[in-house]
mmCIF file of N, CA, C and O in Angstrom:
data_model
loop_
_atom_site.group_PDB
_atom_site.id
_atom_site.type_symbol
_atom_site.label_atom_id
_atom_site.label_comp_id
_atom_site.label_asym_id
_atom_site.label_seq_id
_atom_site.Cartn_x
_atom_site.Cartn_y
_atom_site.Cartn_z
ATOM 1 N N MET A 1 -8.151 -18.528 16.587
ATOM 2 C CA MET A 1 -8.346 -17.373 15.748
ATOM 3 C C MET A 1 -7.703 -16.173 16.413
ATOM 4 O O MET A 1 -8.106 -15.744 17.473
ATOM 5 N N GLY A 2 -6.718 -15.636 15.739
ATOM 6 C CA GLY A 2 -6.015 -14.481 16.280
ATOM 7 C C GLY A 2 -6.304 -13.235 15.489
ATOM 8 O O GLY A 2 -7.236 -13.167 14.682
ATOM 9 N N SER A 3 -5.482 -12.259 15.734
ATOM 10 C CA SER A 3 -5.652 -11.006 15.005
ATOM 11 C C SER A 3 -5.063 -11.136 13.601
ATOM 12 O O SER A 3 -4.348 -12.078 13.283
ATOM 13 N N ILE A 4 -5.362 -10.177 12.768
ATOM 14 C CA ILE A 4 -4.868 -10.193 11.397
ATOM 15 C C ILE A 4 -3.417 -9.725 11.405
ATOM 16 O O ILE A 4 -3.097 -8.658 11.917
ATOM 17 N N GLY A 5 -2.550 -10.516 10.820
ATOM 18 C CA GLY A 5 -1.131 -10.197 10.768
ATOM 19 C C GLY A 5 -0.753 -9.505 9.478
ATOM 20 O O GLY A 5 -1.565 -9.319 8.564
ATOM 21 N N TRP A 6 0.512 -9.128 9.382
ATOM 22 C CA TRP A 6 0.970 -8.403 8.209
ATOM 23 C C TRP A 6 0.977 -9.282 6.972
ATOM 24 O O TRP A 6 0.812 -8.780 5.867
ATOM 25 N N THR A 7 1.143 -10.585 7.148
ATOM 26 C CA THR A 7 1.141 -11.467 5.978
ATOM 27 C C THR A 7 -0.250 -11.559 5.356
ATOM 28 O O THR A 7 -0.378 -11.579 4.125
ATOM 29 N N GLU A 8 -1.275 -11.609 6.182
ATOM 30 C CA GLU A 8 -2.639 -11.643 5.660
ATOM 31 C C GLU A 8 -2.986 -10.354 4.935
ATOM 32 O O GLU A 8 -3.624 -10.359 3.888
ATOM 33 N N ILE A 9 -2.561 -9.231 5.492
ATOM 34 C CA ILE A 9 -2.804 -7.941 4.855
ATOM 35 C C ILE A 9 -2.074 -7.879 3.519
ATOM 36 O O ILE A 9 -2.617 -7.390 2.519
ATOM 37 N N LEU A 10 -0.856 -8.388 3.470
ATOM 38 C CA LEU A 10 -0.087 -8.405 2.228
ATOM 39 C C LEU A 10 -0.763 -9.257 1.159
ATOM 40 O O LEU A 10 -0.844 -8.852 -0.005
ATOM 41 N N VAL A 11 -1.282 -10.418 1.542
ATOM 42 C CA VAL A 11 -1.973 -11.285 0.589
ATOM 43 C C VAL A 11 -3.222 -10.599 0.045
ATOM 44 O O VAL A 11 -3.477 -10.619 -1.164
ATOM 45 N N VAL A 12 -3.991 -9.976 0.894
ATOM 46 C CA VAL A 12 -5.201 -9.276 0.457
ATOM 47 C C VAL A 12 -4.829 -8.115 -0.470
ATOM 48 O O VAL A 12 -5.487 -7.892 -1.493
ATOM 49 N N ALA A 13 -3.771 -7.375 -0.155
ATOM 50 C CA ALA A 13 -3.342 -6.263 -1.003
ATOM 51 C C ALA A 13 -2.891 -6.762 -2.371
ATOM 52 O O ALA A 13 -3.223 -6.151 -3.404
ATOM 53 N N LEU A 14 -2.158 -7.849 -2.415
ATOM 54 C CA LEU A 14 -1.709 -8.409 -3.691
ATOM 55 C C LEU A 14 -2.888 -8.874 -4.539
ATOM 56 O O LEU A 14 -2.912 -8.645 -5.753
ATOM 57 N N ILE A 15 -3.856 -9.504 -3.915
ATOM 58 C CA ILE A 15 -5.050 -9.943 -4.651
ATOM 59 C C ILE A 15 -5.802 -8.731 -5.202
ATOM 60 O O ILE A 15 -6.264 -8.741 -6.341
ATOM 61 N N ALA A 16 -5.905 -7.668 -4.415
ATOM 62 C CA ALA A 16 -6.600 -6.453 -4.870
ATOM 63 C C ALA A 16 -5.877 -5.833 -6.061
ATOM 64 O O ALA A 16 -6.517 -5.400 -7.031
ATOM 65 N N VAL A 17 -4.538 -5.814 -6.028
ATOM 66 C CA VAL A 17 -3.778 -5.240 -7.140
ATOM 67 C C VAL A 17 -3.965 -6.083 -8.394
ATOM 68 O O VAL A 17 -4.122 -5.554 -9.499
ATOM 69 N N VAL A 18 -3.969 -7.394 -8.245
ATOM 70 C CA VAL A 18 -4.145 -8.263 -9.406
ATOM 71 C C VAL A 18 -5.545 -8.100 -9.994
ATOM 72 O O VAL A 18 -5.716 -8.024 -11.218
ATOM 73 N N LEU A 19 -6.550 -8.026 -9.155
ATOM 74 C CA LEU A 19 -7.924 -7.923 -9.638
ATOM 75 C C LEU A 19 -8.244 -6.561 -10.251
ATOM 76 O O LEU A 19 -8.894 -6.482 -11.291
ATOM 77 N N PHE A 20 -7.820 -5.485 -9.592
ATOM 78 C CA PHE A 20 -8.245 -4.152 -9.999
ATOM 79 C C PHE A 20 -7.170 -3.357 -10.730
ATOM 80 O O PHE A 20 -7.484 -2.407 -11.430
ATOM 81 N N GLY A 21 -5.928 -3.663 -10.536
ATOM 82 C CA GLY A 21 -4.851 -2.894 -11.152
ATOM 83 C C GLY A 21 -4.434 -1.723 -10.283
ATOM 84 O O GLY A 21 -5.217 -1.200 -9.497
ATOM 85 N N GLY A 22 -3.193 -1.334 -10.427
ATOM 86 C CA GLY A 22 -2.640 -0.271 -9.595
ATOM 87 C C GLY A 22 -3.280 1.080 -9.826
ATOM 88 O O GLY A 22 -3.520 1.835 -8.894
ATOM 89 N N ARG A 23 -3.570 1.409 -11.076
ATOM 90 C CA ARG A 23 -4.133 2.735 -11.371
ATOM 91 C C ARG A 23 -5.532 2.890 -10.784
ATOM 92 O O ARG A 23 -5.867 3.920 -10.212
ATOM 93 N N ARG A 24 -6.343 1.853 -10.921
ATOM 94 C CA ARG A 24 -7.712 1.931 -10.399
ATOM 95 C C ARG A 24 -7.700 2.037 -8.873
ATOM 96 O O ARG A 24 -8.484 2.790 -8.286
ATOM 97 N N LEU A 25 -6.795 1.317 -8.216
ATOM 98 C CA LEU A 25 -6.703 1.407 -6.760
ATOM 99 C C LEU A 25 -6.198 2.778 -6.328
ATOM 100 O O LEU A 25 -6.665 3.325 -5.325
ATOM 101 N N ALA A 26 -5.252 3.341 -7.078
ATOM 102 C CA ALA A 26 -4.759 4.679 -6.756
ATOM 103 C C ALA A 26 -5.868 5.712 -6.893
ATOM 104 O O ALA A 26 -6.010 6.610 -6.054
ATOM 105 N N ASP A 27 -6.669 5.590 -7.941
ATOM 106 C CA ASP A 27 -7.794 6.514 -8.130
ATOM 107 C C ASP A 27 -8.817 6.375 -7.003
ATOM 108 O O ASP A 27 -9.356 7.369 -6.519
ATOM 109 N N ALA A 28 -9.069 5.143 -6.585
ATOM 110 C CA ALA A 28 -10.020 4.922 -5.490
ATOM 111 C C ALA A 28 -9.483 5.513 -4.184
ATOM 112 O O ALA A 28 -10.236 6.137 -3.425
ATOM 113 N N GLY A 29 -8.205 5.343 -3.926
ATOM 114 C CA GLY A 29 -7.605 5.919 -2.724
ATOM 115 C C GLY A 29 -7.634 7.432 -2.731
ATOM 116 O O GLY A 29 -7.909 8.075 -1.720
ATOM 117 N N ARG A 30 -7.359 8.015 -3.892
ATOM 118 C CA ARG A 30 -7.388 9.466 -4.032
ATOM 119 C C ARG A 30 -8.807 9.995 -3.806
ATOM 120 O O ARG A 30 -9.014 10.984 -3.120
ATOM 121 N N GLY A 31 -9.783 9.301 -4.373
ATOM 122 C CA GLY A 31 -11.176 9.719 -4.198
ATOM 123 C C GLY A 31 -11.618 9.612 -2.755
ATOM 124 O O GLY A 31 -12.330 10.484 -2.245
ATOM 125 N N LEU A 32 -11.188 8.554 -2.082
ATOM 126 C CA LEU A 32 -11.525 8.382 -0.670
ATOM 127 C C LEU A 32 -10.897 9.491 0.175
ATOM 128 O O LEU A 32 -11.541 10.049 1.066
ATOM 129 N N GLY A 33 -9.656 9.828 -0.126
ATOM 130 C CA GLY A 33 -8.986 10.900 0.606
ATOM 131 C C GLY A 33 -9.674 12.240 0.423
ATOM 132 O O GLY A 33 -9.841 13.006 1.377
ATOM 133 N N GLU A 34 -10.089 12.538 -0.809
ATOM 134 C CA GLU A 34 -10.799 13.787 -1.062
ATOM 135 C C GLU A 34 -12.144 13.810 -0.356
ATOM 136 O O GLU A 34 -12.557 14.843 0.168
ATOM 137 N N ALA A 35 -12.825 12.676 -0.331
ATOM 138 C CA ALA A 35 -14.122 12.614 0.344
ATOM 139 C C ALA A 35 -13.963 12.857 1.844
ATOM 140 O O ALA A 35 -14.748 13.603 2.447
ATOM 141 N N ILE A 36 -12.950 12.261 2.440
ATOM 142 C CA ILE A 36 -12.716 12.460 3.875
ATOM 143 C C ILE A 36 -12.353 13.904 4.157
ATOM 144 O O ILE A 36 -12.843 14.508 5.117
ATOM 145 N N ARG A 37 -11.501 14.488 3.304
ATOM 146 C CA ARG A 37 -11.105 15.880 3.486
ATOM 147 C C ARG A 37 -12.310 16.814 3.378
ATOM 148 O O ARG A 37 -12.490 17.713 4.202
ATOM 149 N N ASN A 38 -13.159 16.585 2.385
ATOM 150 C CA ASN A 38 -14.348 17.422 2.222
ATOM 151 C C ASN A 38 -15.312 17.256 3.382
ATOM 152 O O ASN A 38 -15.938 18.226 3.826
ATOM 153 N N PHE A 39 -15.438 16.037 3.888
ATOM 154 C CA PHE A 39 -16.305 15.795 5.030
ATOM 155 C C PHE A 39 -15.806 16.556 6.253
ATOM 156 O O PHE A 39 -16.580 17.210 6.956
ATOM 157 N N ARG A 40 -14.494 16.499 6.497
ATOM 158 C CA ARG A 40 -13.929 17.208 7.649
ATOM 159 C C ARG A 40 -14.116 18.710 7.517
ATOM 160 O O ARG A 40 -14.426 19.393 8.506
ATOM 161 N N GLU A 41 -13.892 19.230 6.304
ATOM 162 C CA GLU A 41 -14.088 20.661 6.108
ATOM 163 C C GLU A 41 -15.553 21.045 6.325
ATOM 164 O O GLU A 41 -15.843 22.098 6.883
ATOM 165 N N GLY A 42 -16.469 20.196 5.885
ATOM 166 C CA GLY A 42 -17.883 20.464 6.084
ATOM 167 C C GLY A 42 -18.278 20.413 7.547
ATOM 168 O O GLY A 42 -19.085 21.222 8.012
ATOM 169 N N MET A 43 -17.693 19.491 8.282
ATOM 170 C CA MET A 43 -18.000 19.380 9.709
ATOM 171 C C MET A 43 -17.405 20.549 10.484
ATOM 172 O O MET A 43 -17.961 20.990 11.477
ATOM 173 N N ARG A 44 -16.278 21.037 10.026
ATOM 174 C CA ARG A 44 -15.619 22.147 10.696
ATOM 175 C C ARG A 44 -16.372 23.444 10.451
ATOM 176 O O ARG A 44 -16.330 24.363 11.262
ATOM 177 N N GLY A 45 -17.087 23.518 9.325
ATOM 178 C CA GLY A 45 -17.873 24.708 9.017
ATOM 179 C C GLY A 45 -17.017 25.858 8.547
ATOM 180 O O GLY A 45 -17.202 26.979 8.971
ATOM 181 N N ASP A 46 -16.067 25.575 7.678
ATOM 182 C CA ASP A 46 -15.191 26.626 7.168
ATOM 183 C C ASP A 46 -15.990 27.693 6.436
ATOM 184 O O ASP A 46 -16.870 27.408 5.641
ATOM 185 N N SER A 47 -15.656 28.936 6.695
ATOM 186 C CA SER A 47 -16.316 30.020 5.983
ATOM 187 C C SER A 47 -15.744 30.177 4.584
ATOM 188 O O SER A 47 -16.325 30.836 3.738
ATOM 189 N N ASP A 48 -14.587 29.570 4.305
ATOM 190 C CA ASP A 48 -13.941 29.651 3.004
ATOM 191 C C ASP A 48 -14.335 28.491 2.102
ATOM 192 O O ASP A 48 -13.703 28.258 1.080
ATOM 193 N N ALA A 49 -15.389 27.769 2.442
ATOM 194 C CA ALA A 49 -15.760 26.568 1.692
ATOM 195 C C ALA A 49 -16.137 26.878 0.254
ATOM 196 O O ALA A 49 -15.881 26.088 -0.635
ATOM 197 N N GLY A 50 -16.704 28.035 -0.033
ATOM 198 C CA GLY A 50 -17.117 28.365 -1.383
ATOM 199 C C GLY A 50 -16.020 28.983 -2.224
ATOM 200 O O GLY A 50 -16.138 29.102 -3.430
ATOM 201 N N LYS A 51 -14.923 29.375 -1.595
ATOM 202 C CA LYS A 51 -13.838 30.021 -2.315
ATOM 203 C C LYS A 51 -12.936 28.969 -2.955
ATOM 204 O O LYS A 51 -12.681 27.928 -2.363
ATOM 205 N N PRO A 52 -12.447 29.241 -4.151
ATOM 206 C CA PRO A 52 -11.524 28.282 -4.772
ATOM 207 C C PRO A 52 -10.179 28.296 -4.048
ATOM 208 O O PRO A 52 -9.755 29.325 -3.522
ATOM 209 N N LYS A 53 -9.534 27.168 -4.030
ATOM 210 C CA LYS A 53 -8.226 27.052 -3.405
ATOM 211 C C LYS A 53 -7.160 27.372 -4.438
ATOM 212 O O LYS A 53 -7.430 27.439 -5.636
ATOM 213 N N ALA A 54 -5.926 27.543 -3.990
ATOM 214 C CA ALA A 54 -4.841 27.921 -4.891
ATOM 215 C C ALA A 54 -4.645 26.884 -5.991
ATOM 216 O O ALA A 54 -4.414 27.217 -7.139
ATOM 217 N N GLY A 55 -4.722 25.605 -5.672
ATOM 218 C CA GLY A 55 -4.525 24.556 -6.658
ATOM 219 C C GLY A 55 -5.678 24.420 -7.626
ATOM 220 O O GLY A 55 -5.506 23.920 -8.732
ATOM 221 N N ASP A 56 -6.870 24.866 -7.246
ATOM 222 C CA ASP A 56 -8.037 24.741 -8.119
ATOM 223 C C ASP A 56 -7.870 25.559 -9.389
ATOM 224 O O ASP A 56 -8.236 25.124 -10.469
ATOM 225 N N TYR A 57 -7.302 26.741 -9.276
ATOM 226 C CA TYR A 57 -7.135 27.596 -10.449
ATOM 227 C C TYR A 57 -6.132 26.976 -11.419
ATOM 228 O O TYR A 57 -6.352 26.951 -12.618
ATOM 229 N N ALA A 58 -5.031 26.438 -10.885
ATOM 230 C CA ALA A 58 -4.010 25.830 -11.733
ATOM 231 C C ALA A 58 -4.579 24.582 -12.419
ATOM 232 O O ALA A 58 -4.321 24.351 -13.600
ATOM 233 N N ASN A 59 -5.347 23.789 -11.712
ATOM 234 C CA ASN A 59 -5.941 22.590 -12.307
ATOM 235 C C ASN A 59 -6.950 22.960 -13.374
ATOM 236 O O ASN A 59 -7.069 22.277 -14.381
ATOM 237 N N ARG A 60 -7.698 24.021 -13.168
ATOM 238 C CA ARG A 60 -8.703 24.439 -14.139
ATOM 239 C C ARG A 60 -8.017 24.877 -15.435
ATOM 240 O O ARG A 60 -8.449 24.545 -16.525
ATOM 241 N N ASN A 61 -6.905 25.608 -15.319
ATOM 242 C CA ASN A 61 -6.194 26.063 -16.511
ATOM 243 C C ASN A 61 -5.525 24.898 -17.230
ATOM 244 O O ASN A 61 -5.465 24.883 -18.441
ATOM 245 N N ARG A 62 -5.007 23.954 -16.502
ATOM 246 C CA ARG A 62 -4.336 22.813 -17.102
ATOM 247 C C ARG A 62 -5.325 21.924 -17.855
ATOM 248 O O ARG A 62 -5.018 21.379 -18.886
ATOM 249 N N ASN A 63 -6.534 21.802 -17.336
ATOM 250 C CA ASN A 63 -7.540 20.976 -17.970
ATOM 251 C C ASN A 63 -8.270 21.696 -19.101
ATOM 252 O O ASN A 63 -9.114 21.114 -19.765
ATOM 253 N N GLY A 64 -7.993 22.968 -19.288
ATOM 254 C CA GLY A 64 -8.617 23.724 -20.356
ATOM 255 C C GLY A 64 -10.027 24.191 -20.042
ATOM 256 O O GLY A 64 -10.806 24.493 -20.917
ATOM 257 N N ARG A 65 -10.381 24.256 -18.823
ATOM 258 C CA ARG A 65 -11.728 24.681 -18.435
ATOM 259 C C ARG A 65 -11.678 26.001 -17.735
ATOM 260 O O ARG A 65 -10.810 26.411 -17.127
#
């Protein structure tokens, strides 16, 4: 029993794409990235945590909210 090689990782990734689809996996990855980013900002204790970011205003207008 050795370490996991690139071929095993490729097989697992292909199975995940077939089972869940590319869009669902992309959404899950995006959500995970946002969660990690928010966690880091919370741990850092940013004083700007309550202020909207530059992209938040553009997204709010684009979504009609």
